[in-house]
């Protein structure tokens, strides 16, 4: 029971998303990966740039396996906002504290392993009560025994 965000997806063109059937008529194609979807929605976000005084629109598409009875528009909006909170709490920290986007680790399972190690470190620091992950990383980098103390190993 989740809401899945689909990025860079445009609604299908009805002329190109249909398959020919006997008699020359067209039948719509059904994407096999979206057969679980009970609801589909479009989110339009408006962002105003103060310096340029321009408004840009971003269109996002999402699908969910929750029916309209299980989750109305308010519940789905709440779940999408929570998804943004997760992005801010974890991915943003990984991107800024460890500059993960600039990582040169790209082959095999190494990127997933490094992300897992980073997530483990962030979780351990948060459980230890640290609010600023970047400051905690700097603090622990100054002395090799500090990470062990935080993990209660020594």
PDB file of C-alpha atoms in Angstrom:
ATOM      1  CA  UNK A   1       0.000   0.000   0.000  1.00  0.00           C
ATOM      2  CA  UNK A   2       2.159   2.803  -1.288  1.00  0.00           C
ATOM      3  CA  UNK A   3       2.221   5.779  -3.584  1.00  0.00           C
ATOM      4  CA  UNK A   4       4.809   5.449  -6.351  1.00  0.00           C
ATOM      5  CA  UNK A   5       6.155   8.618  -7.936  1.00  0.00           C
ATOM      6  CA  UNK A   6       6.882   8.453 -11.650  1.00  0.00           C
ATOM      7  CA  UNK A   7       9.380  11.032 -12.836  1.00  0.00           C
ATOM      8  CA  UNK A   8       9.767  12.262 -16.401  1.00  0.00           C
ATOM      9  CA  UNK A   9       6.662  10.448 -17.548  1.00  0.00           C
ATOM     10  CA  UNK A  10       4.292  12.028 -19.968  1.00  0.00           C
ATOM     11  CA  UNK A  11       0.742  10.870 -20.570  1.00  0.00           C
ATOM     12  CA  UNK A  12       0.678   8.532 -23.569  1.00  0.00           C
ATOM     13  CA  UNK A  13      -0.324   9.829 -26.955  1.00  0.00           C
ATOM     14  CA  UNK A  14      -3.566   8.018 -27.796  1.00  0.00           C
ATOM     15  CA  UNK A  15      -2.520   7.515 -31.428  1.00  0.00           C
ATOM     16  CA  UNK A  16       0.796   5.897 -30.540  1.00  0.00           C
ATOM     17  CA  UNK A  17      -0.258   4.009 -27.422  1.00  0.00           C
ATOM     18  CA  UNK A  18      -2.832   1.824 -29.109  1.00  0.00           C
ATOM     19  CA  UNK A  19      -2.381  -1.517 -30.805  1.00  0.00           C
ATOM     20  CA  UNK A  20      -4.150  -2.580 -33.963  1.00  0.00           C
ATOM     21  CA  UNK A  21      -6.725  -5.300 -33.667  1.00  0.00           C
ATOM     22  CA  UNK A  22      -8.737  -7.092 -36.333  1.00  0.00           C
ATOM     23  CA  UNK A  23     -10.814  -4.857 -38.550  1.00  0.00           C
ATOM     24  CA  UNK A  24      -8.289  -2.004 -38.408  1.00  0.00           C
ATOM     25  CA  UNK A  25      -9.586  -0.559 -35.146  1.00  0.00           C
ATOM     26  CA  UNK A  26      -7.300   0.373 -32.274  1.00  0.00           C
ATOM     27  CA  UNK A  27      -7.362  -0.879 -28.686  1.00  0.00           C
ATOM     28  CA  UNK A  28      -5.506   0.927 -25.896  1.00  0.00           C
ATOM     29  CA  UNK A  29      -2.352  -0.687 -24.566  1.00  0.00           C
ATOM     30  CA  UNK A  30      -2.055  -1.442 -20.887  1.00  0.00           C
ATOM     31  CA  UNK A  31       1.380  -1.049 -19.358  1.00  0.00           C
ATOM     32  CA  UNK A  32       2.057  -4.315 -17.524  1.00  0.00           C
ATOM     33  CA  UNK A  33       4.035  -2.594 -14.759  1.00  0.00           C
ATOM     34  CA  UNK A  34       1.040  -0.449 -13.812  1.00  0.00           C
ATOM     35  CA  UNK A  35      -1.604  -3.146 -13.588  1.00  0.00           C
ATOM     36  CA  UNK A  36      -1.590  -2.960  -9.786  1.00  0.00           C
ATOM     37  CA  UNK A  37      -2.592   0.709  -9.889  1.00  0.00           C
ATOM     38  CA  UNK A  38      -5.966   1.539  -8.400  1.00  0.00           C
ATOM     39  CA  UNK A  39      -5.517   5.300  -8.792  1.00  0.00           C
ATOM     40  CA  UNK A  40      -3.314   7.516 -10.910  1.00  0.00           C
ATOM     41  CA  UNK A  41      -2.764  11.192 -10.323  1.00  0.00           C
ATOM     42  CA  UNK A  42      -0.989  14.226 -11.650  1.00  0.00           C
ATOM     43  CA  UNK A  43       0.672  16.704  -9.296  1.00  0.00           C
ATOM     44  CA  UNK A  44       1.341  20.218 -10.537  1.00  0.00           C
ATOM     45  CA  UNK A  45       3.897  22.163  -8.513  1.00  0.00           C
ATOM     46  CA  UNK A  46       4.370  25.862  -9.054  1.00  0.00           C
ATOM     47  CA  UNK A  47       7.710  27.404  -8.140  1.00  0.00           C
ATOM     48  CA  UNK A  48       8.300  31.141  -8.223  1.00  0.00           C
ATOM     49  CA  UNK A  49      11.871  32.390  -8.643  1.00  0.00           C
ATOM     50  CA  UNK A  50      12.221  35.624  -6.712  1.00  0.00           C
ATOM     51  CA  UNK A  51      15.277  36.992  -8.550  1.00  0.00           C
ATOM     52  CA  UNK A  52      13.944  36.369 -12.072  1.00  0.00           C
ATOM     53  CA  UNK A  53      10.283  36.829 -11.084  1.00  0.00           C
ATOM     54  CA  UNK A  54       9.285  33.781 -13.114  1.00  0.00           C
ATOM     55  CA  UNK A  55       6.967  30.887 -12.366  1.00  0.00           C
ATOM     56  CA  UNK A  56       7.901  27.378 -13.430  1.00  0.00           C
ATOM     57  CA  UNK A  57       5.574  24.398 -13.450  1.00  0.00           C
ATOM     58  CA  UNK A  58       6.642  20.874 -12.632  1.00  0.00           C
ATOM     59  CA  UNK A  59       4.293  18.010 -13.418  1.00  0.00           C
ATOM     60  CA  UNK A  60       4.705  14.750 -11.547  1.00  0.00           C
ATOM     61  CA  UNK A  61       2.718  11.587 -12.020  1.00  0.00           C
ATOM     62  CA  UNK A  62       2.039   8.980  -9.368  1.00  0.00           C
ATOM     63  CA  UNK A  63       0.170   5.708  -9.066  1.00  0.00           C
ATOM     64  CA  UNK A  64      -1.068   3.871  -6.012  1.00  0.00           C
ATOM     65  CA  UNK A  65      -2.566   0.504  -5.245  1.00  0.00           C
ATOM     66  CA  UNK A  66      -4.939   2.132  -2.737  1.00  0.00           C
ATOM     67  CA  UNK A  67      -8.518   2.482  -3.873  1.00  0.00           C
ATOM     68  CA  UNK A  68     -10.433   5.744  -3.504  1.00  0.00           C
ATOM     69  CA  UNK A  69     -12.205   4.269  -0.471  1.00  0.00           C
ATOM     70  CA  UNK A  70      -8.906   3.370   1.215  1.00  0.00           C
ATOM     71  CA  UNK A  71      -7.222   6.720   0.579  1.00  0.00           C
ATOM     72  CA  UNK A  72      -8.825   9.915  -0.597  1.00  0.00           C
ATOM     73  CA  UNK A  73      -7.014  12.902  -2.042  1.00  0.00           C
ATOM     74  CA  UNK A  74      -6.047  14.268   1.409  1.00  0.00           C
ATOM     75  CA  UNK A  75      -4.460  10.960   2.464  1.00  0.00           C
ATOM     76  CA  UNK A  76      -2.542  10.636  -0.792  1.00  0.00           C
ATOM     77  CA  UNK A  77      -1.318  14.238  -0.512  1.00  0.00           C
ATOM     78  CA  UNK A  78      -0.154  13.473   3.048  1.00  0.00           C
ATOM     79  CA  UNK A  79       1.776  10.400   1.873  1.00  0.00           C
ATOM     80  CA  UNK A  80       3.440  12.365  -0.927  1.00  0.00           C
ATOM     81  CA  UNK A  81       4.522  15.060   1.544  1.00  0.00           C
ATOM     82  CA  UNK A  82       5.966  12.357   3.816  1.00  0.00           C
ATOM     83  CA  UNK A  83       7.924  11.064   0.817  1.00  0.00           C
ATOM     84  CA  UNK A  84       9.447  14.550   0.535  1.00  0.00           C
ATOM     85  CA  UNK A  85      10.375  14.443   4.223  1.00  0.00           C
ATOM     86  CA  UNK A  86      12.276  11.210   3.657  1.00  0.00           C
ATOM     87  CA  UNK A  87      14.079  12.831   0.731  1.00  0.00           C
ATOM     88  CA  UNK A  88      15.104  15.750   2.920  1.00  0.00           C
ATOM     89  CA  UNK A  89      16.140  13.671   5.935  1.00  0.00           C
ATOM     90  CA  UNK A  90      18.220  11.028   4.249  1.00  0.00           C
ATOM     91  CA  UNK A  91      19.080  11.707   0.628  1.00  0.00           C
ATOM     92  CA  UNK A  92      19.829  15.382   1.141  1.00  0.00           C
ATOM     93  CA  UNK A  93      22.195  14.523   3.999  1.00  0.00           C
ATOM     94  CA  UNK A  94      23.952  11.934   1.850  1.00  0.00           C
ATOM     95  CA  UNK A  95      24.240  14.422  -1.010  1.00  0.00           C
ATOM     96  CA  UNK A  96      25.638  17.250   1.121  1.00  0.00           C
ATOM     97  CA  UNK A  97      27.638  15.555   3.898  1.00  0.00           C
ATOM     98  CA  UNK A  98      29.289  12.959   1.689  1.00  0.00           C
ATOM     99  CA  UNK A  99      28.831  14.597  -1.726  1.00  0.00           C
ATOM    100  CA  UNK A 100      27.314  11.335  -2.895  1.00  0.00           C
ATOM    101  CA  UNK A 101      26.368  12.743  -6.299  1.00  0.00           C
ATOM    102  CA  UNK A 102      30.057  13.322  -7.039  1.00  0.00           C
ATOM    103  CA  UNK A 103      31.041   9.793  -6.018  1.00  0.00           C
ATOM    104  CA  UNK A 104      33.238   7.943  -8.493  1.00  0.00           C
ATOM    105  CA  UNK A 105      31.972   4.551  -7.306  1.00  0.00           C
ATOM    106  CA  UNK A 106      29.826   3.361 -10.208  1.00  0.00           C
ATOM    107  CA  UNK A 107      30.367  -0.303 -10.996  1.00  0.00           C
ATOM    108  CA  UNK A 108      28.811  -3.502  -9.744  1.00  0.00           C
ATOM    109  CA  UNK A 109      27.192  -3.443  -6.330  1.00  0.00           C
ATOM    110  CA  UNK A 110      29.675  -0.927  -4.907  1.00  0.00           C
ATOM    111  CA  UNK A 111      27.308   2.102  -5.183  1.00  0.00           C
ATOM    112  CA  UNK A 112      24.583   0.256  -3.256  1.00  0.00           C
ATOM    113  CA  UNK A 113      27.091  -0.920  -0.639  1.00  0.00           C
ATOM    114  CA  UNK A 114      28.442   2.596  -0.147  1.00  0.00           C
ATOM    115  CA  UNK A 115      24.912   4.022   0.144  1.00  0.00           C
ATOM    116  CA  UNK A 116      24.113   1.356   2.745  1.00  0.00           C
ATOM    117  CA  UNK A 117      27.211   2.251   4.757  1.00  0.00           C
ATOM    118  CA  UNK A 118      26.325   5.938   4.584  1.00  0.00           C
ATOM    119  CA  UNK A 119      22.756   5.174   5.709  1.00  0.00           C
ATOM    120  CA  UNK A 120      24.137   3.089   8.582  1.00  0.00           C
ATOM    121  CA  UNK A 121      26.379   5.948   9.703  1.00  0.00           C
ATOM    122  CA  UNK A 122      23.544   8.484   9.485  1.00  0.00           C
ATOM    123  CA  UNK A 123      21.242   6.193  11.476  1.00  0.00           C
ATOM    124  CA  UNK A 124      23.872   5.591  14.162  1.00  0.00           C
ATOM    125  CA  UNK A 125      24.555   9.321  14.510  1.00  0.00           C
ATOM    126  CA  UNK A 126      20.836  10.128  14.728  1.00  0.00           C
ATOM    127  CA  UNK A 127      20.325   7.404  17.365  1.00  0.00           C
ATOM    128  CA  UNK A 128      23.204   8.959  19.307  1.00  0.00           C
ATOM    129  CA  UNK A 129      21.221  12.210  19.372  1.00  0.00           C
ATOM    130  CA  UNK A 130      23.189  14.161  16.784  1.00  0.00           C
ATOM    131  CA  UNK A 131      21.151  16.750  14.909  1.00  0.00           C
ATOM    132  CA  UNK A 132      23.848  17.986  12.513  1.00  0.00           C
ATOM    133  CA  UNK A 133      25.232  15.022  10.619  1.00  0.00           C
ATOM    134  CA  UNK A 134      27.959  17.090   8.943  1.00  0.00           C
ATOM    135  CA  UNK A 135      29.230  18.355  12.329  1.00  0.00           C
ATOM    136  CA  UNK A 136      29.088  14.814  13.728  1.00  0.00           C
ATOM    137  CA  UNK A 137      31.106  13.470  10.787  1.00  0.00           C
ATOM    138  CA  UNK A 138      33.770  16.133  11.333  1.00  0.00           C
ATOM    139  CA  UNK A 139      33.798  15.376  15.084  1.00  0.00           C
ATOM    140  CA  UNK A 140      34.256  11.644  14.517  1.00  0.00           C
ATOM    141  CA  UNK A 141      36.888  12.128  11.805  1.00  0.00           C
ATOM    142  CA  UNK A 142      39.262  13.864  14.245  1.00  0.00           C
ATOM    143  CA  UNK A 143      39.762  10.797  16.446  1.00  0.00           C
ATOM    144  CA  UNK A 144      39.584   7.173  15.312  1.00  0.00           C
ATOM    145  CA  UNK A 145      38.144   5.967  18.642  1.00  0.00           C
ATOM    146  CA  UNK A 146      35.087   8.278  18.576  1.00  0.00           C
ATOM    147  CA  UNK A 147      33.054   6.181  16.120  1.00  0.00           C
ATOM    148  CA  UNK A 148      33.689   3.103  18.252  1.00  0.00           C
ATOM    149  CA  UNK A 149      32.536   4.973  21.359  1.00  0.00           C
ATOM    150  CA  UNK A 150      29.374   6.134  19.589  1.00  0.00           C
ATOM    151  CA  UNK A 151      28.612   2.544  18.592  1.00  0.00           C
ATOM    152  CA  UNK A 152      29.370   1.401  22.184  1.00  0.00           C
ATOM    153  CA  UNK A 153      32.050  -0.986  20.950  1.00  0.00           C
ATOM    154  CA  UNK A 154      34.766   0.149  23.398  1.00  0.00           C
TER     155      UNK A 154
END
